[in-house]
Amino acid sequence: MKNVLKFQKSGRMRFVGHLDLLRAFQRLFRKCGVELKYSQGFNPHPQISFASPLPLGYNGMEELLEFETVDPIEDPEGLVRELNTVAPQGIVATTVVSYDVETRRPMGELLGAIYTIEFPDKDADMMPLLQDFLNQPEIWVTKTGKVNGRKTLVKANYRPLINGLNFSFPSLTLNVKMTPEGSFNPTNFLEAFYDSIGKEMNYDISVTRQKLLFKD
Amino acid sequence: MITSQNNQVNIPDSLLLSVQKPARYIGGESGSIYKNPADMDVRYCFCFPDVYDIGMCHLGLQVLYSAINRFPNVYCERCFAPWTDMEAKMREQNIPLYSLETFTKLSSFDFLGFTLQYEMSYTNILNMLDLGQIPLYAKDRTDADPLVIVGGPNAYNPEPLSDFVDLVFLGEGEVGYQELFEAYTEHKKLGLGRRDFLKKAAQINGIYVPSLYNVTYEPYPASEGLKTPKIQSVEPICKEAPAHPVKIILHHLDDFEYPSNPLVPTIQVIQDRAAMEIFRGCLHGCRFCQAGMVYRPVRKHSREAILRWVDEVLQNTGYDELSLTSLSSDDYPGLFEIIREIHQKYPNVHISLPSLRVDAFSLELMNELSQGKKSSLTFAAEAGSQRLRDTINKGITEPEILDSVELAFKGGFDKVKLYFMLGLPTETYEDIEGIATLSKNVVYRWTRLPKEEKSPDVRVTSSTSFFVPKPFTPFQWCAQDSMESFEEKRRFLTEKIQHKKIKYDCHNAYLSMLEGLIARGDRRTGDLIYTAWKKGCRFDSWQDQFKRNLWDEAIAETGTEIAYYCTRERSFDEILPWDHLNVGVSRRFLQNEYEKALRHETTAPCNQKCNQCGMTRLAREGVCYEKRA
């Protein structure tokens, strides 16, 4: 049975990377008596993965975990309750939805996401500069990319990746694209902004992924 | 002992996002215990002097965390050494070291309990105290500072740290703390000072207070060519301090319910599994092994206790790997049946049995283990010749080793690890060559098996460490081999062991020398540790962090003589720095064992014959009292 768990990640759990979180979920499923299906072959591993891993440090309000079970889940609401009794602080399960095993991509194709960025009060005076930055026809950021197979710093134009935005201090909400050709990363965006005004990046800015957007 | 409200730290996100593995520093793991500090009489912080990833695999942490938290009025939290990147940021931003459960500053605790697991962690202890903004020297601490208590295997020679610690816990933490906490709670109510409490504590079974003893030195050097004098006397300075503090023992293991709801780290650590100690101590009395001497007598958990723990821990943690640990796994009678039962009930759970001793290895057990993952098998042959094995009382012969590996190969195992030591007493180059011969013979046993009866390839890893004489072992009087000799022997063996199927690993000779120095160090060694720390030594057991040049400087500056501490043979009438402590095993026995070693005579295991080691004076249960085969 293919299933998708919708969950929230916040608080201390922001600092746990997605691979560690995946292992944590495996343990949580075992605690709840849910048997994960393992792949065939020489090195069997459980069929469990994130629709889109959340970068370290972000809150996630509607994160998605795809997992395949040996048996169908009889009581998805019961499972959600059970998961929440055993989950660590900072992880909250919201729903479990099951799909036919034949369904290749339960969620559909990933298109993008909605992020909110909360600026601290002390940055209020920077906001007109942010508005200017956002108004540019091209928004250049630096990110790590691969050139000739090697990791290096590359420049990317984020303008075409922004579908829409809403800016009202202290919140900036962005509806952005996430595609194989290019994905909007809020940290890269913020780093570029602070760089453009000659200030050091403020890593205490809260970034929340509100939801992932799929084609359907 | 500060109970102000400003005793918590705030770690900004920006700090956590700028270091490796920030989850090391945030707590919140499954299994964490949360209590209301306001309801507590005693706040204890268990401090592991290494990074989170290492410390969270330590069984003792799980046991003590559980044991101490069982007192309703005591709250035990945890702290680990921050990695170098985090330390730099903490110092930069003046953030003091704190506990993971409540983010309370270390300086606010009543007790800081450090576990002494290995000598090269001592600079981390000083570093953690410094990061906690606590005076390093015990004599500089006031009533407002926590009491620093140390325990664990190296606490049987705590002398090198005696300047820095207030209390030493000798023995088994499952049972020692009640009296200590009661005395402390009363002392706090009465408003008595630190000095008074230490005198009170010294009278508690299992507690040793170094500051209440005076050590004097002879007025002349130990021998010609040396500058360092030997110890002349170790005497208590007040009536409250006993002449010979005695270790405390948990007589019946099952009396302590082994923790089945352990802390489960959220990030990947060195070993991601739940572990239970199935029995404590070891029957064999190998003469180099400190654990085999200080963990006597051998006591077991019952089959029922083990099976109950397995059920509970799998339910509570969701782990799919378990470890049933002991010093010599196959000496637990009925182990196969227990493993079989566990496998039947939980076919997807992998069981790991560390410390499998070579001679009792059987095909049955191996078959059970090989269900599921097949890892490598380890055999600690320790020496390359029977003569030398008899000297160290490692009662195993080459035919037994080879027959066991052959069984392993037939069972589909293709990786074998062999552990040896170089520098054992009475060792000759012939013995060392025996290591190469034995390693090759292991390969030949595989080679001569028909193709269909074995794995397609074989990999043998032979690993040598350098012998470090340890306190409370028959070899505690030995001269440790010199670094030059270690290097020569390593070069010699590297040449002899050359074979395409054999990989040869060797430990660092300088580190072994340092370990030897500190292991048998005395109160004067504290200066060396302090100086090394001051110069910037941390995480000395990490290859990429170890700074040999700084240790060289520290040794030179403090005038610490390697020729005194490491390469000198002690005489039987010499006062050793740990002689005043009573761990049960008598000096007479250790001396007798050393003399037998020099005659290459073996000693039978405890379950075959009582060798009068002296343990029966302290022990009330265990192998000493069981019927012998």
Short mmCIF file of C-alpha atoms in Angstrom, two decimals, chain B residues 73 132 158 226 258 301 307 440 449 502 516:
data_model
loop_
_atom_site.label_atom_id
_atom_site.label_comp_id
_atom_site.label_asym_id
_atom_site.label_seq_id
_atom_site.Cartn_x
_atom_site.Cartn_y
_atom_site.Cartn_z
CA ASN B 73 13.70 14.55 44.13
CA GLY B 132 30.80 25.90 31.95
CA PRO B 158 41.63 9.01 39.53
CA LEU B 226 65.68 9.99 36.69
CA TYR B 258 17.67 -2.33 33.23
CA HIS B 301 20.94 -10.82 34.34
CA LEU B 307 13.62 -11.19 27.26
CA LYS B 440 48.23 -15.95 6.97
CA LEU B 449 38.04 -24.77 1.43
CA ILE B 502 45.53 -9.14 4.64
CA GLY B 516 50.36 4.66 29.44
#
